[in-house]
Coordinates of C-alpha atoms and ligand atoms in Angstrom, one line a residue:
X722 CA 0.0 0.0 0.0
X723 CA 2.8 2.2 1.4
X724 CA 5.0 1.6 -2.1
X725 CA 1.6 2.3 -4.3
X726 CA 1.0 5.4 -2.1
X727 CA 4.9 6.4 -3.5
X728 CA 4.1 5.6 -6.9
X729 CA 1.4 7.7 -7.4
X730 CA 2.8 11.0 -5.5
X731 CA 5.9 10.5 -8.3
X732 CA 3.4 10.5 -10.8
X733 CA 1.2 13.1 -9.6
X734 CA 4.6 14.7 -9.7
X735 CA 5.8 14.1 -13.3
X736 CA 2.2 14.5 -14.5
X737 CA 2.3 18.1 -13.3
X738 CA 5.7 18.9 -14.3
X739 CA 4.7 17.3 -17.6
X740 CA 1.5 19.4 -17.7
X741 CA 2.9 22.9 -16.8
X742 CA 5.9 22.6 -19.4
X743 CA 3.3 21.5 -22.2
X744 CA 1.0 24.5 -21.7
X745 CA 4.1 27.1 -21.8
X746 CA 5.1 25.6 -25.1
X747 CA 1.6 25.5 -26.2
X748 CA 0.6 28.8 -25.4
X749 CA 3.9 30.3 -26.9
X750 CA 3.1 28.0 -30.1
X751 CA -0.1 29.3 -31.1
X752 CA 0.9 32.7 -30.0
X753 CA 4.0 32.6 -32.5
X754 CA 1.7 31.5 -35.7
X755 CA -0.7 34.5 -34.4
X756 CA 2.2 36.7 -34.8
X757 CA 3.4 35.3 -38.0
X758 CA -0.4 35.2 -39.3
X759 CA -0.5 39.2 -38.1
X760 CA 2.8 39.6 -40.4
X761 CA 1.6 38.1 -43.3
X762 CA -1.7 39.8 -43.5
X763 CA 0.0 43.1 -42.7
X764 CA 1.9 43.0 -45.4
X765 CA -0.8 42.0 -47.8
X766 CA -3.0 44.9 -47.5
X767 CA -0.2 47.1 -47.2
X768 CA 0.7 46.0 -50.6
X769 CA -2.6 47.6 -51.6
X770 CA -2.2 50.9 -50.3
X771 CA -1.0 54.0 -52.0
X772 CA -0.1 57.2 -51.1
X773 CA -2.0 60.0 -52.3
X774 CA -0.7 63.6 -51.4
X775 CA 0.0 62.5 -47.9
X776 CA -3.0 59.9 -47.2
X777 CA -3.7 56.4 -47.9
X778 CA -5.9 54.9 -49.7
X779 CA -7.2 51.8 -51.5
X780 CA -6.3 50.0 -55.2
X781 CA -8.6 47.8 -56.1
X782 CA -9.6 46.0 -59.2
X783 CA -7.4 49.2 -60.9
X784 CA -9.3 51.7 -59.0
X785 CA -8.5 54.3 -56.1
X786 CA -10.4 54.1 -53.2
X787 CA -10.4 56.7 -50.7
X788 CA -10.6 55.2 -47.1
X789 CA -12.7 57.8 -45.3
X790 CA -15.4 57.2 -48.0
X791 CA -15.9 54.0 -47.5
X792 CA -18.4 52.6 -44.7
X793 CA -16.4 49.1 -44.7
X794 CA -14.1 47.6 -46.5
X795 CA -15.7 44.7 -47.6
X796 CA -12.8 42.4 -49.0
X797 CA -10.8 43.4 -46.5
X798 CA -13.0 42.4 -43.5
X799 CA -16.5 41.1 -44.1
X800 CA -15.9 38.8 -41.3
X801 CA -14.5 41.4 -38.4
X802 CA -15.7 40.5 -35.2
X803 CA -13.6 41.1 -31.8
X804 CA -12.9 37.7 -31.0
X805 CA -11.9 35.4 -33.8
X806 CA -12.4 37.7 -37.4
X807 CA -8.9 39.7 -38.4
X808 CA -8.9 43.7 -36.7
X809 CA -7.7 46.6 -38.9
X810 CA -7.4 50.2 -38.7
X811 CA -5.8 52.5 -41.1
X812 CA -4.5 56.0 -39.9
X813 CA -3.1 58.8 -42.1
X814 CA 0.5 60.7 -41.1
X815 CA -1.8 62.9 -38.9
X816 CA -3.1 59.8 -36.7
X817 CA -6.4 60.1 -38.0
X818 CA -8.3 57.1 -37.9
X819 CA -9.7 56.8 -42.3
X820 CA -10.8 53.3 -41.8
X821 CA -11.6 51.1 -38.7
X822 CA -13.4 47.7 -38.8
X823 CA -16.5 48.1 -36.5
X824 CA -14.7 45.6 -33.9
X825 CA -11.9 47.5 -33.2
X826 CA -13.8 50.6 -31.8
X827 CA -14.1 48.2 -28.7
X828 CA -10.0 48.0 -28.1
X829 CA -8.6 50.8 -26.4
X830 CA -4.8 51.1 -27.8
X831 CA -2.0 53.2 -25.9
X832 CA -1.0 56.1 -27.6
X833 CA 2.1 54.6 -28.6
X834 CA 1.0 52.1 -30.8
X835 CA 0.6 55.1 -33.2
X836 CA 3.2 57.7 -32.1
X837 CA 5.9 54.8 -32.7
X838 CA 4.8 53.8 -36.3
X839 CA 4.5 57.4 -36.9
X840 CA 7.8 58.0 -35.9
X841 CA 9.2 55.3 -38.3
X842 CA 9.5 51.8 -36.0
X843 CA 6.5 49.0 -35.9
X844 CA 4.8 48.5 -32.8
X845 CA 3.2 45.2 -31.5
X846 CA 1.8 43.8 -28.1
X847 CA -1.2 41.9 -26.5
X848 CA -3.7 44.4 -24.7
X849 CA -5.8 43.6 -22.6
X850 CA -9.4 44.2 -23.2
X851 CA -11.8 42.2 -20.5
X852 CA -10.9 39.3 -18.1
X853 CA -8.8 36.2 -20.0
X854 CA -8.9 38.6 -22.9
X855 CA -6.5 39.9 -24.7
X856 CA -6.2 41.2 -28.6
X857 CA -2.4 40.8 -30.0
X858 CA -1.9 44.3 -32.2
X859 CA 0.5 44.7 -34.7
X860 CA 1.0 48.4 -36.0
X861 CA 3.3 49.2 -39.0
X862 CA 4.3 52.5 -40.6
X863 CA 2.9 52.9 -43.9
X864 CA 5.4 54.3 -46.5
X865 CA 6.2 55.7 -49.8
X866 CA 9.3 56.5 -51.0
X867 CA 11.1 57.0 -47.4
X868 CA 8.0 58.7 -46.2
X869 CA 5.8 57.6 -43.7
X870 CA 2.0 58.2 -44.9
X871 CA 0.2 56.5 -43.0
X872 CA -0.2 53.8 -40.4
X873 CA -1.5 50.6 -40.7
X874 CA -3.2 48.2 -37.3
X875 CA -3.8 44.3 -37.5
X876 CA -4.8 42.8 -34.6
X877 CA -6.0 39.1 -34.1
X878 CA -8.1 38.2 -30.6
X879 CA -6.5 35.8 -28.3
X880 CA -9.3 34.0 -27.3
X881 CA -8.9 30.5 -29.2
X882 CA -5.2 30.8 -27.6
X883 CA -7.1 31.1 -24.1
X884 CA -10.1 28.7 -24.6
X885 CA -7.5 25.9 -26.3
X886 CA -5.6 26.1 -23.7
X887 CA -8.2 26.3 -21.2
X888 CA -9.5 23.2 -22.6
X889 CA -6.5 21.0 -22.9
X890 CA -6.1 21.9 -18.8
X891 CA -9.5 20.6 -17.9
X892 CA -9.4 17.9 -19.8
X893 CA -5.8 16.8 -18.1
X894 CA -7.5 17.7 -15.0
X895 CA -10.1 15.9 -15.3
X896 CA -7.7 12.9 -16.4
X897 CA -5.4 13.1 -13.8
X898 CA -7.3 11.4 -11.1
X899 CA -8.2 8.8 -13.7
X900 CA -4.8 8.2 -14.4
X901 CA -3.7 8.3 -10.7
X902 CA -6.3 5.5 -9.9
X903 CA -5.2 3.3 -13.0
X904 CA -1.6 3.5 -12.4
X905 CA -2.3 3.1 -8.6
X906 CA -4.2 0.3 -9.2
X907 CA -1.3 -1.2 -11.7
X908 CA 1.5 -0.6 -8.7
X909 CA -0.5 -2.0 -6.2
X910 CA -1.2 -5.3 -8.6
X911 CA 2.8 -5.0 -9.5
X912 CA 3.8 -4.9 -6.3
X913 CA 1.7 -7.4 -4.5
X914 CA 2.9 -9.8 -7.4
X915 CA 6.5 -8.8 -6.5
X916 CA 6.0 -9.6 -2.5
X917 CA 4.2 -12.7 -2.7
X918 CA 6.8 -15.2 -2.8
X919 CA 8.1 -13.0 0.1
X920 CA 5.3 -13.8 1.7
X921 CA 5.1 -17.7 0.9
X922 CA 9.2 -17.6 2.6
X923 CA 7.2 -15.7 5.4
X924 CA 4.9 -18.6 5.5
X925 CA 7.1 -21.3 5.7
X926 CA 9.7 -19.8 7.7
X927 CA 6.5 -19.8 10.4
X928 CA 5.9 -23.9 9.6
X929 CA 9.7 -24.3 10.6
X930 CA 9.6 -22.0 13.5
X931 CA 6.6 -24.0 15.3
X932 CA 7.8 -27.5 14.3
X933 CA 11.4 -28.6 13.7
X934 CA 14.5 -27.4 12.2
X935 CA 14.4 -30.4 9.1
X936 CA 11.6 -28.1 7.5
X937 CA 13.2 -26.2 4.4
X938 CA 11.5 -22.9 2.5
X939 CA 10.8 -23.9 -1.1
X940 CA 13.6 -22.2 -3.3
X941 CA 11.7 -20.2 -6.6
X942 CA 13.1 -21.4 -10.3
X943 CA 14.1 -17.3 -10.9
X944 CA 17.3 -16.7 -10.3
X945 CA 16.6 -13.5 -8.5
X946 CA 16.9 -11.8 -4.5
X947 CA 14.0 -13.9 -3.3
X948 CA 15.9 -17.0 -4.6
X949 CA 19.1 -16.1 -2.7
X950 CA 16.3 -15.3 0.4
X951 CA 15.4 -19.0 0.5
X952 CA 18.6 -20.5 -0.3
X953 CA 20.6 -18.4 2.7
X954 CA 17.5 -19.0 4.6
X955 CA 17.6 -22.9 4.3
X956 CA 21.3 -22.8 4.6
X957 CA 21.0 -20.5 7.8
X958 CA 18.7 -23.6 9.1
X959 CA 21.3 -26.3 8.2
X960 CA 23.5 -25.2 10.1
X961 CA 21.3 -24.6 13.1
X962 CA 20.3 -28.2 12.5
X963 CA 23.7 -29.3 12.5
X964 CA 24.3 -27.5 15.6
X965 CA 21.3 -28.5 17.7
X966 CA 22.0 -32.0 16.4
X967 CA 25.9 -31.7 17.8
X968 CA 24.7 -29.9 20.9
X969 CA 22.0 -33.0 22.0
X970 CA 24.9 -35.6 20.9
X971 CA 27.1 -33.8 23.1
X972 CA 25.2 -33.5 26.0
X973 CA 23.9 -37.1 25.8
X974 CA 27.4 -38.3 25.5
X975 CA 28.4 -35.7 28.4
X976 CA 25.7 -37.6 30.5
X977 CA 26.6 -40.7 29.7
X978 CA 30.1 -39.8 30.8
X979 CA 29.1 -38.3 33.9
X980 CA 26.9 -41.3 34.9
X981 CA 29.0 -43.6 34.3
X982 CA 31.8 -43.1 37.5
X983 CA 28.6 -41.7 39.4
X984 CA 26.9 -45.2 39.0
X985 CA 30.2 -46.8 39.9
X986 CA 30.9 -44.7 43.0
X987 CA 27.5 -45.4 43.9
X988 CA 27.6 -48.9 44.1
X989 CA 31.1 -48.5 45.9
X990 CA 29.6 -47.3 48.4
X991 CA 27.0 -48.8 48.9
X992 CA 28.4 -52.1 48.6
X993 CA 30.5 -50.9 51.5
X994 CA 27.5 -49.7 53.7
X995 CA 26.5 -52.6 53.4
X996 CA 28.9 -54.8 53.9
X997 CA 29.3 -56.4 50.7
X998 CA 32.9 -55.0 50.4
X999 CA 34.7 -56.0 52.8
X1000 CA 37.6 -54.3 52.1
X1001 CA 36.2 -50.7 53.0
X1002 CA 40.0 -49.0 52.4
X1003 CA 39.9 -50.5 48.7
X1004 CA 36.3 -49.3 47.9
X1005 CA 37.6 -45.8 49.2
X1006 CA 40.4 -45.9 46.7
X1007 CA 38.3 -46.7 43.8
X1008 CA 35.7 -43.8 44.7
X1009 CA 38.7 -41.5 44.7
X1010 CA 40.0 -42.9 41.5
X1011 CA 36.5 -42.6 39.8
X1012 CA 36.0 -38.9 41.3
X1013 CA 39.5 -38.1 39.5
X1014 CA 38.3 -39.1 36.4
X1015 CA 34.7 -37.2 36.8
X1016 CA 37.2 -34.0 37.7
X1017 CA 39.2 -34.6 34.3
X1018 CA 36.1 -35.0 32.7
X1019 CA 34.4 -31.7 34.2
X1020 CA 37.9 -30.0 33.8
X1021 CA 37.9 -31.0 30.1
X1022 CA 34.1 -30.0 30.0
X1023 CA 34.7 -26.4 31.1
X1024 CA 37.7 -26.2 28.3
X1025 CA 35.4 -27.2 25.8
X1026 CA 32.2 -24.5 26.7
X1027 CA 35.4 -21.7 27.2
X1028 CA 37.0 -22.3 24.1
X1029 CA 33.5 -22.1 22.5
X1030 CA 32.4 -19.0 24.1
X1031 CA 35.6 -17.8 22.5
X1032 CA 37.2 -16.3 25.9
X1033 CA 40.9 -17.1 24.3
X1034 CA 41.5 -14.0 22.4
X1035 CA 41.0 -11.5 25.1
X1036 CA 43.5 -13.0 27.3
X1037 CA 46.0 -13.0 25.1
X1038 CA 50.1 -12.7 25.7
X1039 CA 53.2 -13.4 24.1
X1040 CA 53.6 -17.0 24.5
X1041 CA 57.7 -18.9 24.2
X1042 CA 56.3 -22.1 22.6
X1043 CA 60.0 -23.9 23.5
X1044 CA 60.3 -23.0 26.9
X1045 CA 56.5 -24.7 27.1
X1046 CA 57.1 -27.5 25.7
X1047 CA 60.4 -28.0 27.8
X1048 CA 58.1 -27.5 30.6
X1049 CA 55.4 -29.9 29.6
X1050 CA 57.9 -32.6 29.1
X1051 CA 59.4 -31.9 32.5
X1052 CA 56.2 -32.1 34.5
X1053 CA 55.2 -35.6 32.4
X1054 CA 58.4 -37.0 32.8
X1055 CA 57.2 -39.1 36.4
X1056 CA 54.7 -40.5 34.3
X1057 CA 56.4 -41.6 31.5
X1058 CA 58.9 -43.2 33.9
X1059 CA 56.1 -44.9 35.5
X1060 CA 55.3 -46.5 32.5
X1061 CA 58.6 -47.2 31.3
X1062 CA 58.6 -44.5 28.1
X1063 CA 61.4 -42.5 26.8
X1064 CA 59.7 -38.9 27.0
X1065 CA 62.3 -36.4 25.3
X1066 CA 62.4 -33.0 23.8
X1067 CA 63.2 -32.9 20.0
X1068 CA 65.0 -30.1 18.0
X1069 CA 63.2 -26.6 19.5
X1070 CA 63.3 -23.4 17.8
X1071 CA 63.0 -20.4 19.5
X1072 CA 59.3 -19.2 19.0
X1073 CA 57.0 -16.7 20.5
X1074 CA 53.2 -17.1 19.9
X1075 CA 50.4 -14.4 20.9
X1076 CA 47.7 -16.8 23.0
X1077 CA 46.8 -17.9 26.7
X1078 CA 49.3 -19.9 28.5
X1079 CA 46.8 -22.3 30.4
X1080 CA 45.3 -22.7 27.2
X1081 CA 48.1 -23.8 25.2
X1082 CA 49.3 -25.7 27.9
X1083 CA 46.6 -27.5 28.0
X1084 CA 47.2 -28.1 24.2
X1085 CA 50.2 -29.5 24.6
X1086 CA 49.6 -31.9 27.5
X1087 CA 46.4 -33.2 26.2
X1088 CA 49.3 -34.2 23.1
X1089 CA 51.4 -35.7 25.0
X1090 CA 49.6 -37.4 27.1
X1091 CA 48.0 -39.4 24.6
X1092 CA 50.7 -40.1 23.3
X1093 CA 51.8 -41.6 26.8
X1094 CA 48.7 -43.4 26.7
X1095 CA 49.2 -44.8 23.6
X1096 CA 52.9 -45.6 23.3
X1097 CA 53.5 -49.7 24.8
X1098 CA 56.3 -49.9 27.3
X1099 CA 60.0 -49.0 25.6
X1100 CA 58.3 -46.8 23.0
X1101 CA 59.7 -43.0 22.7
X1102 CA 57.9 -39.6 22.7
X1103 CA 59.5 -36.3 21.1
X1104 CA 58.3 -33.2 21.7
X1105 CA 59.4 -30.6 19.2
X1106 CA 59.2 -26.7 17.8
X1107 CA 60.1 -25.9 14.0
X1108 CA 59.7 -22.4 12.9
X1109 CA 57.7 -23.1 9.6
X1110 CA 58.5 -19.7 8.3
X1111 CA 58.6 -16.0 9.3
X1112 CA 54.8 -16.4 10.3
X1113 CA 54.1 -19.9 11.4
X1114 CA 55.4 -22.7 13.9
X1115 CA 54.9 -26.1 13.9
X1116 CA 54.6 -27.7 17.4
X1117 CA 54.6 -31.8 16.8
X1118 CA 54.9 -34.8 19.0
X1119 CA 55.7 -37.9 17.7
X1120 CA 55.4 -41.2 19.7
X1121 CA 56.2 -45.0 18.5
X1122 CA 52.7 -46.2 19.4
X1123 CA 49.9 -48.1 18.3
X1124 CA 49.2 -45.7 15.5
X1125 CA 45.4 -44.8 14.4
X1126 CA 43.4 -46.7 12.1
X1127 CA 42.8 -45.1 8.9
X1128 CA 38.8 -45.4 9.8
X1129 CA 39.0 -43.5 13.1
X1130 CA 41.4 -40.9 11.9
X1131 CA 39.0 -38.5 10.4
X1132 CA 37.1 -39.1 13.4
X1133 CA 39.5 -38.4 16.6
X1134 CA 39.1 -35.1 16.8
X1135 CA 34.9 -35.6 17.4
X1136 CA 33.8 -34.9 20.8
X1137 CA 33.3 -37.6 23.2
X1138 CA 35.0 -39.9 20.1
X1139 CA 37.5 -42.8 20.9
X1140 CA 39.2 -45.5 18.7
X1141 CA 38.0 -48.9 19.5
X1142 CA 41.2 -50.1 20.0
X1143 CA 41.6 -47.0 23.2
X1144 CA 37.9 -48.1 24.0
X1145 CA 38.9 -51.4 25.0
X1146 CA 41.4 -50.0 27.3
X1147 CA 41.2 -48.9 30.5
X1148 CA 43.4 -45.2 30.5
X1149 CA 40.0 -43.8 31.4
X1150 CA 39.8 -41.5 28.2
X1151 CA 36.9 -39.6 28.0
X1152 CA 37.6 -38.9 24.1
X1153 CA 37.9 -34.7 24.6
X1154 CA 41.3 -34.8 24.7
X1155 CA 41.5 -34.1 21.3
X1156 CA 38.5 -31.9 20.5
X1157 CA 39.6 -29.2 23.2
X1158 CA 43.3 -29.6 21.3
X1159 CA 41.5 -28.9 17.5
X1160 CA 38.9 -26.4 19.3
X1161 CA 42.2 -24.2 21.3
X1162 CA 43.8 -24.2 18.3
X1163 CA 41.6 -23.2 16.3
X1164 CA 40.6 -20.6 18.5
X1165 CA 44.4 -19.3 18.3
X1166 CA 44.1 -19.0 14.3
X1167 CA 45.8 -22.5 14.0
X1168 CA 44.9 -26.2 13.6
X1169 CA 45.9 -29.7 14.3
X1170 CA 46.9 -32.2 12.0
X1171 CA 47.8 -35.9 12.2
X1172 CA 50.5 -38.2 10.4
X1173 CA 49.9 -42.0 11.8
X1174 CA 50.8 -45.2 10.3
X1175 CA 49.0 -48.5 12.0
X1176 CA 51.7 -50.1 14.7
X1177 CA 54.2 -47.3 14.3
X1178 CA 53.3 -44.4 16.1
X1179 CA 52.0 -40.9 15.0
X1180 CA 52.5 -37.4 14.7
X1181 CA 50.1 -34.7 15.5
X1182 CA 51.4 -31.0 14.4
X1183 CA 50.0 -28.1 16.1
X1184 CA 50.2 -24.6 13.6
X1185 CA 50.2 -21.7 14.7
X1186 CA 50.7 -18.2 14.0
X1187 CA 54.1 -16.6 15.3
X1188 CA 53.3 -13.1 17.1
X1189 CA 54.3 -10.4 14.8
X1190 CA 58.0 -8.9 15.8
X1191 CA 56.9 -5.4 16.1
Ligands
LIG628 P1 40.9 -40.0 24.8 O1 40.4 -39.4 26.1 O2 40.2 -41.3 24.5 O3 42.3 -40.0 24.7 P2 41.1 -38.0 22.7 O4 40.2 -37.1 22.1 O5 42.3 -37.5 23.3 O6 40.3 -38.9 23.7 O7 41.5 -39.0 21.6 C1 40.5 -39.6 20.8 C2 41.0 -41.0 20.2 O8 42.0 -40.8 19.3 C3 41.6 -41.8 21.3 O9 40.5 -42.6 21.9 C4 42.5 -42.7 20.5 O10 41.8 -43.8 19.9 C5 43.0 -41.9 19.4 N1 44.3 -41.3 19.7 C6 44.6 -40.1 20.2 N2 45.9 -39.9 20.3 C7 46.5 -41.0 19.9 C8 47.9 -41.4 19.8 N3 48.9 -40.6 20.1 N4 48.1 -42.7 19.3 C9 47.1 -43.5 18.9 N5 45.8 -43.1 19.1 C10 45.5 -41.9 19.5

């Protein structure tokens, strides 16, 4: 309604623009063929005028007429009447009027339009002789050899100018709301034509709001802006599907996770209320042990939702990526004694990286300790730091493990997601490791990848951005 309302304002607009410009030139049309019609017949009875001893008069058929005899001049203007027939008034060098035609006793001329012919120049203008009317005069001096005899006054009423003019106005007037109502009536038809498959995306993008995210908008054949609509629309809802669908796995897994050492603990203890156990010191232990893992788990949990909310960035500070992983393998090194692993630091460059150091700490252990987990007794972990090139370093650690099938590796870095092979063990994985690694780095403009071979061990690479020198 709104656009329709615009529509016809613009061309109420143009119409009048249109309108006033068209009666100027109009107006100024006809009045230009008056003036060349005034001209013409000026000079035609002029042409029939002679000067005798200082006063005109009229040749006809080879005779001389003399102008104050005659009552009218019949051939000049039978037809003389204010409004439409041709005016004329001949004067002699004194101003004396010798001929008038009865219609232009009514029109009251300023002295000048006779003292200037008089004088030797033309005169011409409209004058005005009763509301909306005006008579256009021409007045020329008569002459005979250099001498000015006489004067001679055309005139032609303006009226038909007026009343054409007049005409054409009212009939664009009464047009114009005619117009306004067809073209209205066109835009509003135009434009509801143009909004409905807005509206039919309008529609369904209700159905999917009150049932489920599956729904898709149906995408038009046109390859036009409504077309796009639907498409980024129904890829918009793909990927909130994809995320809801993620989000329940997730917290179903995460549930499943936390029951599990609950249920255990549980039954620990109850089993030691009521006797069952009899060894109440060993059911303490494994309470503890479970409530460990539940803390890993929670710990990895919260590392997850932080590195989501994407907290990383703000805390960021220059980071020495050697010195870290010296550190890391320092504080594992109990551990890897304990299960009989060579845990070593590889070649380390020197490399600063902008990031939080909890953060990439955890990074780094989550690395390594898999590959602790995952290395049998005698194997060998290396921890090392390559400067790629000015603006990247590689952080890797390689272990001489079990290696990952080639069926779980696109799959490792999956929350809650563990090799069967690790399933079947009991390290008390929760499968996160892995995703908080990919999720960290990513969140420090990096990524993970992963080199593994079967029964030989693997190599996951950490990439990441070197803080700029400045
Ligand atoms: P988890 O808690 O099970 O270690 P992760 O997310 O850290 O969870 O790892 C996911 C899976 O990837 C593991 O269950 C294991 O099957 C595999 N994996 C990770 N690191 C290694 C490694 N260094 N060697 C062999 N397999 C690994």
């Amino acid at each position: 309604m709104q656009l329709t309302l615009w529509y016809s304002a613009l061309l109420l607009g143009v119409l009048l623009l249109a309108a006033g410009v068209f009666f100027v030139a109009f107006r100024v049309l006809l009045e230009v063929q008056v003036d060349a019609a005034l001209h013409a017949r000026a000079s035609q009875i002029a042409r029939s005028l002679v000067d005798v001893g200082g006063q005109p008069e009229l040749r006809a058929n080879g005779q001389l007429y003399a102008l104050s005899h005659l009552a009218a001049l019949p051939r000049l203007d039978k037809t003389s009447t204010l409004d439409g027939g041709p005016l004329t008034r001949i004067l002699n060098a004194q101003g004396q009027t010798l001929y008038s035609s009865p219609a232009f006793a009514r029109v009251a001329l300023p002295a000048a339009s006779t003292r200037q012919p008089l004088a030797g120049s033309a005169w011409e203008d409209s004058v005005h002789i009763r509301a909306f009317s005006f008579v256009h005069v021409y007045s020329v001096p008569l002459r005979a050899s250099g001498q000015v005899y006489g004067v001679l006054q055309v005139g032609q009423g303006l009226d038909f100018v007026t009343s054409t003019v007049g005409i054409s106005a009212i009939i664009l007037l009464a047009l114009t709301p005619v117009l306004l109502l067809l073209s209205g009536a066109g835009g509003y038809w135009l434009t509801s034509r143009g909004l409905a498959p807005i509206r039919r995306l309008t529609a369904a993008a209700q159905r999917v709001r009150a049932g489920d995210l599956r729904e898709r908008v149906p995408v038009p054949p046109a390859d036009d802006e409504v077309r796009e609509l639907a498409l980024t629309f129904n890829e918009m809802l793909a990927q909130l599907e994809a995320t809801f669908t993620a989000q329940r796995r997730f917290i179903a897994d995460a549930s499943h996770d936390l029951r599990t050492p609950v249920a255990a603990m549980l039954s620990l203890a109850e089993n030691a209320r009521d006797g069952v156990q009899t060894d109440p010191r060993a059911a303490l232990e494994d309470i503890a042990a479970h409530a460990r893992r539940l803390r890993q788990l929670l710990t990895n949990l919260l590392a997850l939702a932080r590195a989501d909310e994407g907290q990383t960035r703000q805390d960021a500070e220059p980071v020495r990526l050697d010195t870290l992983a010296e550190d890391v393998v320092a504080s594992l090194q109990p551990l890897a004694e304990d299960r009989a692993l060579t845990l070593r630091t590889g070649p380390l460059d020197e490399a600063t990286v902008n990031g939080d150091l909890p953060q990439l700490l955890l990074v780094v252990m989550n690395l390594v300790d898999n590959a602790l987990t995952y290395t049998p007794t005698g194997g060998t972990v290396t921890v090392s730091v390559r400067r790629e090139d000015a603006a990247a370093v590689l952080l890797s650690v390689r272990d001489t493990g079990i290696g990952i099938a080639s069926s779980d590796l696109p799959h490792i870095f999956e929350r809650f997601y563990r090799a069967d092979a690790a399933r079947h063990r009991s390290t008390g994985g929760s499968g996160l490791g892995l995703a908080i690694v990919q999720t960290l780095a990513e969140a420090h403009g990096g990524e993970v990848t992963v080199q593994s071979t079967p029964g030989n061990g693997s190599t996951f690479t950490v990439h990441l951005p070197l803080a700029s020198t400045r």
